[in-house]
Amino acid sequence: MSNVLVVLFAYVLDKLFGELVSKKHPVVYMGEFITWFQENYYKNSVERGLMLVVLLLLLALGLTYSVVEYLSFLSPVFKIILTGMIASMFISHKVLYDTLKVVALSSEPQKRENISEDDVYKVAIESYSEKLSSGVVAPLLYLLLFGLYGAVFYKVVNTLSLMTAHKTENYNLFASTSVKLDDWLNYIPSRATALLIATLSSGRGFLKYFKDAQKHNTPNARYPIIAMAVALNVKLGKSSSCFTEGCTEVVQHDVLEALRLSRGVDKVIITALTLLAGAVFFL
């Protein structure tokens, strides 16, 4: 029961205020540790990459243990409130929504060199779709199942993967452990996110995108991206693939539609958590 209430409270806090951090986000500290390790102990080997994963997990989970132990001395209500406040730092739907909103409502979206306006819209929708899984659904799921430990464990692995997987091929062995762990942890959330998007779009292409997901070269991100492409009937993916008949290039209206779906995500998640809390309470 307490986990459900923590998740619900954490999500509502994120929706209202965003990430509640006064100075540095915990992920920044994780990033600083990863950078320090790479500068001093990097070697392109599975063993050295595994060492980084284990060390950072031990540090993060050890700190989490201290926090959880401290919170155990508080009353149940204060424990839920403070745990929810901490957990909200690992949920980023408001940030994703606000970022998408800026692009959706901008008359002249910011463009980088050699990137067209259409590409800006395309990248915005793809980024939102992918991070809806890794930044919202996944941390909520692991927080619900395993409490604060689950959210921290997931965020550590995801941060490690993001900071090492994009490197050159000289990093392929070093990053292999964190990348595989991240793939495993995102297996269910990515597909759940795709189903959520499909459901909010009235089920259009509900089954088709699972087959078409093979056209995208990422093991997990492809599912929410392609679900969004089917929902909006636009070209998304690394090769701007067309997953439905008559799909078009991305325009500003499509970003506004993605924004509408984002508001639907809020309603579905809050409603589902509220019903789950009620069911647990009465059972």
CSV table of C-alpha atoms in Angstrom, one decimal:
chain,number,residue,atom,x,y,z
A,1,MET,CA,0.0,0.0,0.0
A,2,SER,CA,2.7,2.4,1.0
A,3,ASN,CA,4.6,1.9,-2.3
A,4,VAL,CA,1.5,2.7,-4.3
A,5,LEU,CA,0.9,5.9,-2.3
A,6,VAL,CA,4.6,6.9,-2.7
A,7,VAL,CA,4.4,6.4,-6.5
A,8,LEU,CA,1.2,8.4,-6.7
A,9,PHE,CA,2.5,11.2,-4.5
A,10,ALA,CA,5.8,11.3,-6.4
A,11,TYR,CA,4.1,11.5,-9.8
A,12,VAL,CA,1.8,14.3,-8.6
A,13,LEU,CA,4.7,16.2,-7.2
A,14,ASP,CA,6.5,15.9,-10.5
A,15,LYS,CA,3.4,17.0,-12.5
A,16,LEU,CA,3.0,20.1,-10.3
A,17,PHE,CA,6.6,21.2,-9.6
A,18,GLY,CA,9.0,19.1,-11.7
A,19,GLU,CA,12.1,17.7,-10.1
A,20,LEU,CA,12.4,18.9,-6.5
A,21,VAL,CA,16.1,19.6,-6.4
A,22,SER,CA,17.6,22.7,-4.6
A,23,LYS,CA,21.2,22.4,-5.8
A,24,LYS,CA,22.3,19.3,-7.7
A,25,HIS,CA,20.2,16.5,-9.1
A,26,PRO,CA,21.3,13.0,-7.9
A,27,VAL,CA,22.0,12.1,-11.6
A,28,VAL,CA,24.5,14.9,-11.7
A,29,TYR,CA,26.5,13.3,-8.9
A,30,MET,CA,26.2,10.0,-10.6
A,31,GLY,CA,27.6,11.6,-13.8
A,32,GLU,CA,30.5,13.2,-11.9
A,33,PHE,CA,31.5,9.8,-10.4
A,34,ILE,CA,31.3,8.1,-13.8
A,35,THR,CA,33.5,10.9,-15.3
A,36,TRP,CA,36.0,10.6,-12.5
A,37,PHE,CA,36.2,6.8,-12.9
A,38,GLN,CA,36.7,7.1,-16.6
A,39,GLU,CA,39.5,9.7,-16.2
A,40,ASN,CA,41.4,7.6,-13.7
A,41,TYR,CA,40.6,3.9,-14.3
A,42,TYR,CA,39.2,3.6,-17.8
A,43,LYS,CA,40.2,0.6,-19.9
A,44,ASN,CA,38.2,-0.8,-22.7
A,45,SER,CA,37.4,-4.1,-21.1
A,46,VAL,CA,34.3,-5.8,-19.8
A,47,GLU,CA,35.9,-6.2,-16.3
A,48,ARG,CA,36.6,-2.5,-16.0
A,49,GLY,CA,33.1,-1.5,-17.1
A,50,LEU,CA,31.7,-4.1,-14.6
A,51,MET,CA,33.8,-2.5,-11.9
A,52,LEU,CA,32.3,0.9,-12.6
A,53,VAL,CA,28.7,-0.6,-12.5
A,54,VAL,CA,29.3,-2.4,-9.2
A,55,LEU,CA,31.0,0.5,-7.5
A,56,LEU,CA,28.3,3.1,-8.5
A,57,LEU,CA,25.5,0.7,-7.5
A,58,LEU,CA,27.1,0.0,-4.2
A,59,LEU,CA,27.5,3.7,-3.5
A,60,ALA,CA,24.0,4.7,-4.6
A,61,LEU,CA,22.2,1.8,-2.9
A,62,GLY,CA,24.3,2.2,0.2
A,63,LEU,CA,23.2,5.8,0.4
A,64,THR,CA,19.6,4.7,-0.3
A,65,TYR,CA,19.8,2.2,2.5
A,66,SER,CA,20.8,5.0,4.9
A,67,VAL,CA,17.9,7.2,3.8
A,68,VAL,CA,15.4,4.3,4.0
A,69,GLU,CA,16.6,3.4,7.5
A,70,TYR,CA,16.3,7.0,8.6
A,71,LEU,CA,12.8,7.3,7.2
A,72,SER,CA,11.7,4.1,9.0
A,73,PHE,CA,11.8,6.0,12.3
A,74,LEU,CA,9.1,8.4,11.1
A,75,SER,CA,5.4,8.0,11.2
A,76,PRO,CA,3.9,6.3,8.1
A,77,VAL,CA,2.4,9.5,6.8
A,78,PHE,CA,5.7,11.4,7.0
A,79,LYS,CA,7.6,8.4,5.6
A,80,ILE,CA,5.3,8.4,2.5
A,81,ILE,CA,5.6,12.1,2.0
A,82,LEU,CA,9.4,12.3,2.3
A,83,THR,CA,9.9,9.1,0.2
A,84,GLY,CA,7.6,10.5,-2.4
A,85,MET,CA,9.6,13.8,-2.5
A,86,ILE,CA,12.9,11.9,-3.0
A,87,ALA,CA,11.3,9.6,-5.6
A,88,SER,CA,9.9,12.5,-7.6
A,89,MET,CA,13.5,13.4,-8.5
A,90,PHE,CA,13.7,10.3,-10.6
A,91,ILE,CA,10.6,11.1,-12.6
A,92,SER,CA,10.8,13.6,-15.4
A,93,HIS,CA,7.4,13.9,-17.1
A,94,LYS,CA,7.0,17.6,-16.4
A,95,VAL,CA,10.4,18.3,-17.9
A,96,LEU,CA,9.5,16.2,-21.0
A,97,TYR,CA,6.1,17.9,-21.3
A,98,ASP,CA,7.5,21.4,-21.0
A,99,THR,CA,10.3,20.7,-23.5
A,100,LEU,CA,7.8,19.4,-26.0
A,101,LYS,CA,5.4,22.3,-25.3
A,102,VAL,CA,8.1,24.9,-26.1
A,103,VAL,CA,8.7,23.2,-29.5
A,104,ALA,CA,4.9,22.8,-30.1
A,105,LEU,CA,4.0,26.4,-29.4
A,106,SER,CA,7.1,28.1,-31.0
A,107,SER,CA,6.6,29.9,-34.3
A,108,GLU,CA,10.3,29.5,-35.0
A,109,PRO,CA,11.7,26.4,-33.3
A,110,GLN,CA,15.5,26.5,-32.6
A,111,LYS,CA,17.4,24.8,-35.3
A,112,ARG,CA,21.0,23.6,-35.3
A,113,GLU,CA,23.2,23.7,-38.4
A,114,ASN,CA,22.0,21.4,-41.2
A,115,ILE,CA,18.8,20.6,-39.3
A,116,SER,CA,15.5,21.7,-40.9
A,117,GLU,CA,12.4,22.8,-39.1
A,118,ASP,CA,10.7,19.5,-39.8
A,119,ASP,CA,13.7,17.7,-38.3
A,120,VAL,CA,13.4,19.8,-35.1
A,121,TYR,CA,9.7,18.6,-34.8
A,122,LYS,CA,10.7,15.0,-35.6
A,123,VAL,CA,13.5,15.0,-33.0
A,124,ALA,CA,11.2,16.5,-30.4
A,125,ILE,CA,8.6,13.8,-30.8
A,126,GLU,CA,11.1,11.0,-30.9
A,127,SER,CA,12.9,12.3,-27.8
A,128,TYR,CA,9.6,12.6,-25.9
A,129,SER,CA,8.5,9.1,-27.0
A,130,GLU,CA,11.7,7.4,-26.0
A,131,LYS,CA,12.1,9.3,-22.7
A,132,LEU,CA,8.5,8.7,-21.8
A,133,SER,CA,9.6,5.1,-21.3
A,134,SER,CA,13.1,5.7,-19.7
A,135,GLY,CA,12.2,8.8,-17.7
A,136,VAL,CA,8.6,8.1,-16.6
A,137,VAL,CA,7.2,4.6,-17.0
A,138,ALA,CA,10.4,2.7,-16.1
A,139,PRO,CA,11.2,4.6,-12.8
A,140,LEU,CA,7.5,4.4,-11.8
A,141,LEU,CA,7.4,0.7,-12.4
A,142,TYR,CA,10.6,-0.1,-10.4
A,143,LEU,CA,9.6,2.3,-7.7
A,144,LEU,CA,6.2,0.6,-7.4
A,145,LEU,CA,7.8,-2.9,-7.4
A,146,PHE,CA,10.9,-2.3,-5.3
A,147,GLY,CA,10.4,1.0,-3.6
A,148,LEU,CA,13.2,3.6,-3.5
A,149,TYR,CA,15.8,0.9,-4.1
A,150,GLY,CA,14.2,0.0,-7.5
A,151,ALA,CA,14.1,3.6,-8.7
A,152,VAL,CA,17.7,4.3,-7.7
A,153,PHE,CA,18.9,1.0,-9.2
A,154,TYR,CA,17.2,1.8,-12.5
A,155,LYS,CA,18.5,5.4,-12.6
A,156,VAL,CA,22.1,4.3,-12.0
A,157,VAL,CA,22.0,1.7,-14.8
A,158,ASN,CA,20.3,4.1,-17.2
A,159,THR,CA,22.7,6.9,-16.5
A,160,LEU,CA,25.7,4.6,-16.9
A,161,SER,CA,24.3,3.4,-20.2
A,162,LEU,CA,23.7,6.9,-21.5
A,163,MET,CA,27.1,8.2,-20.5
A,164,THR,CA,29.1,5.3,-22.0
A,165,ALA,CA,27.1,3.7,-24.9
A,166,HIS,CA,27.3,6.8,-27.1
A,167,LYS,CA,31.1,6.7,-27.1
A,168,THR,CA,33.3,5.4,-30.0
A,169,GLU,CA,33.9,1.7,-30.6
A,170,ASN,CA,36.8,2.0,-28.2
A,171,TYR,CA,34.2,1.9,-25.5
A,172,ASN,CA,32.2,-1.1,-26.7
A,173,LEU,CA,33.5,-3.5,-24.1
A,174,PHE,CA,33.6,-1.0,-21.3
A,175,ALA,CA,30.0,-0.1,-21.8
A,176,SER,CA,28.7,-3.6,-22.5
A,177,THR,CA,27.6,-4.4,-18.9
A,178,SER,CA,25.6,-1.2,-18.4
A,179,VAL,CA,24.1,-1.3,-21.8
A,180,LYS,CA,22.9,-4.9,-21.4
A,181,LEU,CA,21.5,-4.2,-18.0
A,182,ASP,CA,19.8,-1.1,-19.3
A,183,ASP,CA,18.3,-3.2,-22.2
A,184,TRP,CA,16.9,-5.8,-19.7
A,185,LEU,CA,15.5,-3.2,-17.4
A,186,ASN,CA,13.8,-1.3,-20.2
A,187,TYR,CA,12.3,-4.4,-21.9
A,188,ILE,CA,8.9,-4.3,-20.2
A,189,PRO,CA,8.7,-0.5,-19.7
A,190,SER,CA,9.3,0.3,-23.4
A,191,ARG,CA,6.6,-2.1,-24.5
A,192,ALA,CA,4.2,-0.9,-21.8
A,193,THR,CA,4.8,2.7,-23.0
A,194,ALA,CA,4.1,1.7,-26.5
A,195,LEU,CA,0.8,0.1,-25.4
A,196,LEU,CA,-0.1,3.2,-23.5
A,197,ILE,CA,0.5,5.5,-26.5
A,198,ALA,CA,-1.5,3.1,-28.7
A,199,THR,CA,-4.4,3.0,-26.3
A,200,LEU,CA,-4.5,6.8,-26.0
A,201,SER,CA,-4.6,7.1,-29.8
A,202,SER,CA,-7.8,5.0,-29.9
A,203,GLY,CA,-5.9,1.8,-30.6
A,204,ARG,CA,-4.9,2.9,-34.2
A,205,GLY,CA,-2.3,0.5,-35.3
A,206,PHE,CA,-2.4,-1.3,-31.9
A,207,LEU,CA,-0.8,-4.5,-33.2
A,208,LYS,CA,0.9,-3.3,-36.4
A,209,TYR,CA,3.7,-1.4,-34.7
A,210,PHE,CA,5.0,-4.5,-33.0
A,211,LYS,CA,5.9,-6.0,-36.4
A,212,ASP,CA,7.1,-2.7,-37.7
A,213,ALA,CA,9.4,-2.2,-34.7
A,214,GLN,CA,12.0,-4.4,-36.4
A,215,LYS,CA,12.6,-1.5,-38.9
A,216,HIS,CA,14.2,0.5,-36.0
A,217,ASN,CA,17.6,-0.4,-34.8
A,218,THR,CA,17.3,0.1,-31.1
A,219,PRO,CA,16.1,-2.9,-28.9
A,220,ASN,CA,13.7,-0.9,-26.7
A,221,ALA,CA,13.3,2.8,-27.8
A,222,ARG,CA,11.9,1.7,-31.1
A,223,TYR,CA,8.6,0.5,-29.5
A,224,PRO,CA,7.4,3.9,-28.1
A,225,ILE,CA,8.8,5.8,-31.0
A,226,ILE,CA,7.0,3.6,-33.5
A,227,ALA,CA,3.8,3.6,-31.5
A,228,MET,CA,3.9,7.4,-31.6
A,229,ALA,CA,4.6,7.3,-35.3
A,230,VAL,CA,1.6,5.2,-35.9
A,231,ALA,CA,-0.6,7.2,-33.5
A,232,LEU,CA,0.3,10.5,-35.4
A,233,ASN,CA,0.6,8.9,-38.8
A,234,VAL,CA,4.0,10.5,-39.4
A,235,LYS,CA,7.5,9.4,-40.4
A,236,LEU,CA,9.7,8.7,-37.3
A,237,GLY,CA,12.8,6.5,-36.7
A,238,LYS,CA,16.4,6.6,-37.6
A,239,SER,CA,15.6,6.4,-41.3
A,240,SER,CA,12.4,8.4,-41.2
A,241,SER,CA,10.5,5.2,-41.8
A,242,CYS,CA,6.9,5.1,-42.7
A,243,PHE,CA,5.0,2.6,-40.6
A,244,THR,CA,1.5,3.2,-42.0
A,245,GLU,CA,0.0,4.0,-45.3
A,246,GLY,CA,-0.1,7.6,-46.3
A,247,CYS,CA,2.1,8.8,-43.4
A,248,THR,CA,3.6,12.2,-43.7
A,249,GLU,CA,6.6,14.3,-42.7
A,250,VAL,CA,6.4,15.8,-39.2
A,251,VAL,CA,4.8,19.3,-38.9
A,252,GLN,CA,4.0,21.6,-36.0
A,253,HIS,CA,0.4,20.2,-35.7
A,254,ASP,CA,1.9,16.7,-35.0
A,255,VAL,CA,3.8,18.1,-32.1
A,256,LEU,CA,0.6,19.6,-30.7
A,257,GLU,CA,-1.0,16.2,-31.1
A,258,ALA,CA,1.9,14.6,-29.2
A,259,LEU,CA,1.4,17.2,-26.5
A,260,ARG,CA,-2.3,16.2,-26.3
A,261,LEU,CA,-1.3,12.6,-25.9
A,262,SER,CA,1.1,13.7,-23.1
A,263,ARG,CA,-1.7,15.1,-21.2
A,264,GLY,CA,-3.6,11.9,-21.6
A,265,VAL,CA,-0.6,10.0,-20.2
A,266,ASP,CA,-0.9,12.1,-17.0
A,267,LYS,CA,-4.6,11.3,-16.6
A,268,VAL,CA,-4.1,7.5,-17.3
A,269,ILE,CA,-1.2,7.2,-14.9
A,270,ILE,CA,-2.8,9.2,-12.0
A,271,THR,CA,-6.1,7.3,-12.5
A,272,ALA,CA,-4.4,3.9,-12.6
A,273,LEU,CA,-2.4,4.6,-9.5
A,274,THR,CA,-5.4,6.0,-7.6
A,275,LEU,CA,-7.5,2.9,-8.5
A,276,LEU,CA,-4.6,0.6,-7.5
A,277,ALA,CA,-4.3,2.4,-4.2
A,278,GLY,CA,-8.0,2.0,-3.6
A,279,ALA,CA,-8.0,-1.6,-4.5
A,280,VAL,CA,-5.0,-2.4,-2.2
A,281,PHE,CA,-6.7,-0.5,0.6
A,282,PHE,CA,-10.0,-2.3,0.4
A,283,LEU,CA,-8.3,-5.7,-0.1
